[in-house]
Short mmCIF file of C-alpha atoms in Angstrom, two decimals:
data_model
loop_
_atom_site.label_atom_id
_atom_site.label_comp_id
_atom_site.label_asym_id
_atom_site.label_seq_id
_atom_site.Cartn_x
_atom_site.Cartn_y
_atom_site.Cartn_z
CA UNK K 91 -0.03 0.03 -0.03
CA UNK K 92 1.31 3.62 -0.95
CA UNK K 93 1.61 6.09 2.03
CA UNK K 94 -0.80 8.59 0.21
CA UNK K 95 -3.67 5.92 0.36
CA UNK K 96 -3.52 6.13 4.10
CA UNK K 97 -3.83 10.06 4.43
CA UNK K 98 -7.33 11.44 4.23
CA UNK K 99 -7.91 15.22 3.71
CA UNK K 100 -9.75 15.53 7.26
CA UNK K 101 -6.47 14.47 8.87
CA UNK K 102 -4.23 16.76 7.02
CA UNK K 103 -4.18 20.26 9.02
CA UNK K 104 -1.95 22.68 7.11
CA UNK K 105 -2.53 25.53 9.94
CA UNK K 106 -2.20 24.01 13.45
CA UNK K 107 -3.64 26.17 16.12
CA UNK K 108 -1.35 24.62 18.51
CA UNK K 109 1.49 26.73 20.18
CA UNK K 110 2.91 23.70 22.12
CA UNK K 111 3.95 20.21 21.65
CA UNK K 112 1.19 18.84 23.73
CA UNK K 113 -1.42 21.10 22.11
CA UNK K 114 -0.17 19.74 18.61
CA UNK K 115 -0.51 16.10 19.73
CA UNK K 116 -4.01 16.92 21.02
CA UNK K 117 -5.05 18.56 17.75
CA UNK K 118 -3.52 15.76 15.58
CA UNK K 119 -5.33 13.20 17.71
CA UNK K 120 -8.57 14.96 17.34
CA UNK K 121 -8.33 14.60 13.56
CA UNK K 122 -8.83 10.78 13.77
CA UNK K 123 -12.53 10.91 14.49
CA UNK K 124 -12.19 8.95 17.75
CA UNK K 125 -14.32 9.15 20.88
CA UNK K 126 -13.31 11.48 23.60
CA UNK K 127 -12.07 8.72 25.96
CA UNK K 128 -10.03 7.15 23.17
CA UNK K 129 -8.56 10.15 22.15
CA UNK K 130 -7.54 10.83 25.85
CA UNK K 131 -5.91 7.46 26.06
CA UNK K 132 -4.15 7.84 22.74
CA UNK K 133 -2.82 11.32 23.78
CA UNK K 134 -1.40 9.85 27.15
CA UNK K 135 0.30 6.96 25.18
CA UNK K 136 1.99 9.49 22.78
CA UNK K 137 3.03 11.42 25.75
CA UNK K 138 4.63 8.48 27.15
CA UNK K 139 6.43 7.65 24.03
CA UNK K 140 7.69 11.25 23.65
CA UNK K 141 9.19 10.73 27.38
CA UNK K 142 11.27 7.88 25.99
CA UNK K 143 12.93 10.35 23.71
CA UNK K 144 11.63 13.15 21.31
CA UNK K 145 10.10 12.00 18.02
CA UNK K 146 11.62 15.19 16.47
CA UNK K 147 13.89 13.83 14.05
CA UNK K 148 15.54 17.11 13.04
CA UNK K 149 14.99 19.51 9.93
CA UNK K 150 11.78 20.57 11.43
CA UNK K 151 9.93 17.04 11.22
CA UNK K 152 8.43 15.08 13.94
CA UNK K 153 6.91 11.72 13.92
CA UNK K 154 5.00 10.97 17.15
CA UNK K 155 3.87 7.26 16.88
CA UNK K 156 2.65 4.57 19.12
CA UNK K 157 0.39 1.38 19.03
CA UNK K 158 -2.67 1.47 21.22
CA UNK K 159 -5.75 -0.68 21.59
CA UNK K 160 -8.17 2.10 20.78
CA UNK K 161 -7.63 2.10 17.18
CA UNK K 162 -8.49 -0.78 15.04
CA UNK K 163 -6.55 -0.02 12.03
CA UNK K 164 -3.40 2.07 11.05
CA UNK K 165 -4.11 5.74 11.23
CA UNK K 166 -2.01 8.53 10.38
CA UNK K 167 -2.53 12.49 10.42
CA UNK K 168 -0.23 15.47 9.16
CA UNK K 169 -0.05 18.88 11.02
CA UNK K 170 1.94 21.82 9.95
CA UNK K 171 2.86 24.75 12.09
CA UNK K 172 4.88 27.06 10.15
CA UNK K 173 5.87 29.40 12.96
CA UNK K 174 7.33 26.19 14.69
CA UNK K 175 6.91 24.12 17.85
CA UNK K 176 9.30 23.29 20.43
CA UNK K 177 9.57 19.46 20.19
CA UNK K 178 12.93 19.08 21.88
CA UNK K 179 14.00 17.68 18.74
CA UNK K 180 17.27 15.86 17.96
CA UNK K 181 18.59 19.02 16.28
CA UNK K 182 17.05 21.37 18.88
CA UNK K 183 15.40 23.36 16.19
CA UNK K 184 11.64 24.10 16.23
CA UNK K 185 9.29 21.46 14.52
CA UNK K 186 7.21 22.63 11.88
CA UNK K 187 5.77 19.24 10.25
CA UNK K 188 4.24 16.59 12.42
CA UNK K 189 3.36 13.23 11.16
CA UNK K 190 1.24 11.21 13.60
CA UNK K 191 1.14 7.45 13.14
CA UNK K 192 -1.11 5.13 15.32
CA UNK K 193 -1.51 1.52 15.05
CA UNK K 194 -3.45 -1.28 16.76
CA UNK K 195 -1.44 -4.01 18.61
CA UNK K 196 -2.27 -6.33 16.01
CA UNK K 197 -2.38 -5.58 12.18
CA UNK K 198 -3.17 -8.15 9.58
CA UNK K 199 -0.96 -6.06 6.89
CA UNK K 200 1.76 -5.32 9.38
CA UNK K 201 2.18 -1.73 8.05
CA UNK K 202 3.05 0.15 11.07
CA UNK K 203 6.80 -0.19 11.00
CA UNK K 204 7.36 0.20 7.21
CA UNK K 205 4.99 3.28 7.34
CA UNK K 206 7.05 4.71 10.21
CA UNK K 207 10.28 3.97 8.14
CA UNK K 208 8.99 5.29 4.81
CA UNK K 209 7.89 8.67 6.53
CA UNK K 210 11.32 8.86 8.32
CA UNK K 211 12.91 8.37 5.06
CA UNK K 212 10.52 10.94 3.31
CA UNK K 213 11.51 13.51 6.04
CA UNK K 214 15.29 12.90 5.31
CA UNK K 215 14.97 13.93 1.73
CA UNK K 216 16.50 17.52 1.02
CA UNK K 217 13.60 19.07 -0.59
CA UNK K 218 10.96 18.13 1.73
CA UNK K 219 10.80 20.75 4.33
CA UNK K 220 10.68 23.29 1.48
CA UNK K 221 7.94 21.40 -0.29
CA UNK K 222 5.79 21.06 2.72
CA UNK K 223 6.10 24.67 3.54
CA UNK K 224 4.64 25.42 0.07
CA UNK K 225 1.68 23.46 0.25
CA UNK K 226 -1.70 25.30 0.18
CA UNK K 227 -4.18 22.42 0.36
CA UNK K 228 -4.39 18.87 1.81
CA UNK K 229 -4.64 17.59 -1.77
CA UNK K 230 -1.37 19.14 -2.76
CA UNK K 231 0.05 17.21 0.40
CA UNK K 232 -1.34 13.95 -1.17
CA UNK K 233 0.15 15.12 -4.56
CA UNK K 234 3.46 15.49 -2.95
CA UNK K 235 3.55 11.82 -1.85
CA UNK K 236 2.42 10.88 -5.29
CA UNK K 237 5.37 12.75 -6.68
CA UNK K 238 7.68 10.93 -4.50
CA UNK K 239 5.97 7.53 -5.47
CA UNK K 240 4.99 7.03 -1.79
CA UNK S 27 -15.19 3.41 30.70
CA UNK S 28 -14.12 1.70 34.00
CA UNK S 29 -11.14 3.47 35.47
CA UNK S 30 -9.46 -0.11 36.15
CA UNK S 31 -9.99 -1.13 32.51
CA UNK S 32 -8.48 2.10 31.35
CA UNK S 33 -5.57 1.35 33.75
CA UNK S 34 -5.17 -2.09 31.83
CA UNK S 35 -5.40 -0.44 28.60
CA UNK S 36 -2.67 1.73 29.40
CA UNK S 37 -0.48 -1.13 30.67
CA UNK S 38 -1.13 -3.15 27.54
CA UNK S 39 -0.16 -0.36 25.33
CA UNK S 40 3.11 0.12 27.41
CA UNK S 41 3.82 -3.48 27.46
CA UNK S 42 3.54 -3.66 23.65
CA UNK S 43 5.77 -0.39 23.36
CA UNK S 44 8.41 -2.39 25.54
CA UNK S 45 7.90 -5.45 23.37
CA UNK S 46 8.76 -3.72 20.19
CA UNK S 47 11.93 -2.21 21.78
CA UNK S 48 13.18 -5.72 22.72
CA UNK S 49 12.30 -7.91 19.58
CA UNK S 50 14.65 -6.26 17.33
CA UNK S 51 12.29 -4.99 14.72
CA UNK S 52 12.49 -1.57 15.97
CA UNK S 53 16.03 -0.42 15.14
CA UNK S 54 14.25 2.56 13.88
CA UNK S 55 13.72 3.72 17.43
CA UNK S 56 17.38 3.82 17.96
CA UNK S 57 18.51 4.88 14.41
CA UNK S 58 15.94 7.34 13.71
CA UNK S 59 14.76 8.62 17.00
CA UNK S 60 17.89 8.25 18.98
CA UNK S 61 16.10 6.28 21.65
CA UNK S 62 18.43 4.62 24.28
CA UNK S 63 16.80 1.38 24.41
CA UNK S 64 17.81 0.26 27.67
CA UNK S 65 16.97 3.38 29.50
CA UNK S 66 13.48 3.35 27.58
CA UNK S 67 12.92 -0.35 28.63
CA UNK S 68 13.64 0.55 32.39
CA UNK S 69 11.31 3.72 32.20
CA UNK S 70 8.69 1.47 30.71
CA UNK S 71 8.94 -1.25 33.00
CA UNK S 72 8.72 1.31 36.12
CA UNK S 73 5.67 2.83 34.38
CA UNK S 74 4.01 -0.62 33.96
CA UNK S 75 4.62 -1.57 37.66
CA UNK S 76 3.31 1.88 38.80
CA UNK S 77 0.15 1.56 37.01
CA UNK S 78 -0.06 -2.18 37.89
CA UNK S 79 0.08 -0.98 41.65
CA UNK S 80 -3.01 1.04 41.11
CA UNK S 81 -5.10 -1.77 40.14
CA UNK S 82 -7.63 -3.16 42.63
CA UNK S 83 -6.29 -6.12 44.38
CA UNK S 84 -8.36 -8.86 42.56
CA UNK S 85 -7.76 -7.40 39.23
CA UNK S 86 -3.99 -6.95 39.92
CA UNK S 87 -3.70 -10.65 40.94
CA UNK S 88 -5.40 -11.64 37.89
CA UNK S 89 -3.12 -9.42 35.85
CA UNK S 90 -0.04 -10.64 37.32
CA UNK S 91 -1.17 -14.28 36.52
CA UNK S 92 -1.88 -13.37 32.81
CA UNK S 93 1.04 -11.08 32.32
CA UNK S 94 3.60 -13.89 33.69
CA UNK S 95 2.41 -16.08 30.83
CA UNK S 96 1.40 -14.16 27.88
CA UNK S 97 2.38 -10.86 26.21
CA UNK S 98 -1.19 -9.98 25.93
CA UNK S 99 -3.23 -9.08 28.96
CA UNK S 100 -5.95 -6.98 27.33
CA UNK S 101 -7.64 -8.12 23.99
CA UNK S 102 -9.74 -6.05 22.00
CA UNK S 103 -13.18 -7.14 20.91
CA UNK S 104 -13.88 -6.30 17.31
CA UNK S 105 -17.24 -7.22 15.83
CA UNK S 106 -17.87 -9.52 18.63
CA UNK S 107 -14.69 -11.38 18.23
CA UNK S 108 -11.85 -11.67 21.17
CA UNK S 109 -8.63 -10.86 19.22
CA UNK S 110 -6.75 -12.77 22.08
CA UNK S 111 -8.15 -16.04 20.92
CA UNK S 112 -10.12 -15.23 17.90
CA UNK S 113 -13.30 -16.92 19.26
CA UNK S 114 -16.72 -15.05 19.47
CA UNK S 115 -17.56 -13.75 22.83
CA UNK S 116 -21.15 -14.37 23.87
CA UNK S 117 -23.68 -12.13 22.00
CA UNK S 118 -25.05 -10.62 25.23
CA UNK S 119 -21.76 -9.70 26.41
CA UNK S 120 -20.86 -8.22 22.78
CA UNK S 121 -24.00 -6.09 22.62
CA UNK S 122 -24.33 -4.77 26.14
CA UNK S 123 -24.82 -1.15 26.18
CA UNK S 124 -22.60 -0.75 29.16
CA UNK S 125 -19.60 -2.33 27.59
CA UNK S 126 -16.25 -1.28 28.97
CA UNK S 127 -18.14 0.11 31.83
CA UNK S 128 -16.78 -2.89 33.80
CA UNK S 129 -13.84 -5.14 33.71
CA UNK S 130 -14.58 -8.46 32.04
CA UNK S 131 -12.42 -11.27 30.80
CA UNK S 132 -12.57 -13.72 27.88
CA UNK S 133 -14.05 -17.11 28.94
CA UNK S 134 -11.59 -18.96 26.60
CA UNK S 135 -8.34 -17.14 26.73
CA UNK S 136 -8.64 -15.49 29.87
CA UNK S 137 -7.45 -12.01 28.63
CA UNK S 138 -9.18 -8.70 29.95
CA UNK S 139 -11.47 -7.64 27.16
CA UNK S 140 -11.80 -4.11 25.56
CA UNK S 141 -14.76 -3.50 23.14
CA UNK S 142 -13.43 -1.37 20.38
CA UNK S 143 -15.55 0.89 18.03
#
């Protein structure tokens, strides 16, 4: 499965209201359309994962991720905050682009780790931060993935 | 949702996270995210133990019995199927309006049950 098939426009937010890392996590979790209780559990789990080490991989990109029982299939979301968020990233620079990945404990297709790897690889490509900055619609985000054959 | 069940869910998710750090399939965590695996495992173990101590005694005893034997202590129930053993849970149980409002277990595999969706 291609990465772009996992993203739906409602889970692509090019103008996050969040001013902090925690708010960004909450805002992205809210894009997934879960019930309130599940959102709370998922947020807590993402925070616990962040406590093990920041998911800010540098160059303005963060990939918060976890497995949780509250989802039944792999879910992804993308958020952009052009003014930047303090994510305690590896390079200590502000994070502008946040890819959220959540998977259930068991997946028949076992996509979680490959998707995590693909997004990490995508984030390392030289032109990607600039391309993400220039997006003006969720559809363009999907087109960018398509252009990268992802 | 029952608060004890919520604790069990957190414990299960953390145990899953720990398992992925130890089974060798997540070199990504060390290579991409610079996670110190040994430190992370220690932190996860401490958190799991802290949460387990907050379980009511009967549930905690049961949790420890299951956790000693199996990687999974809570199984999702999706469309009436326990994903711990892939056996249908009783119709009455699956259709209860108050599901997840109390702690219940699969009569076949013994896992605590969490109804998803």
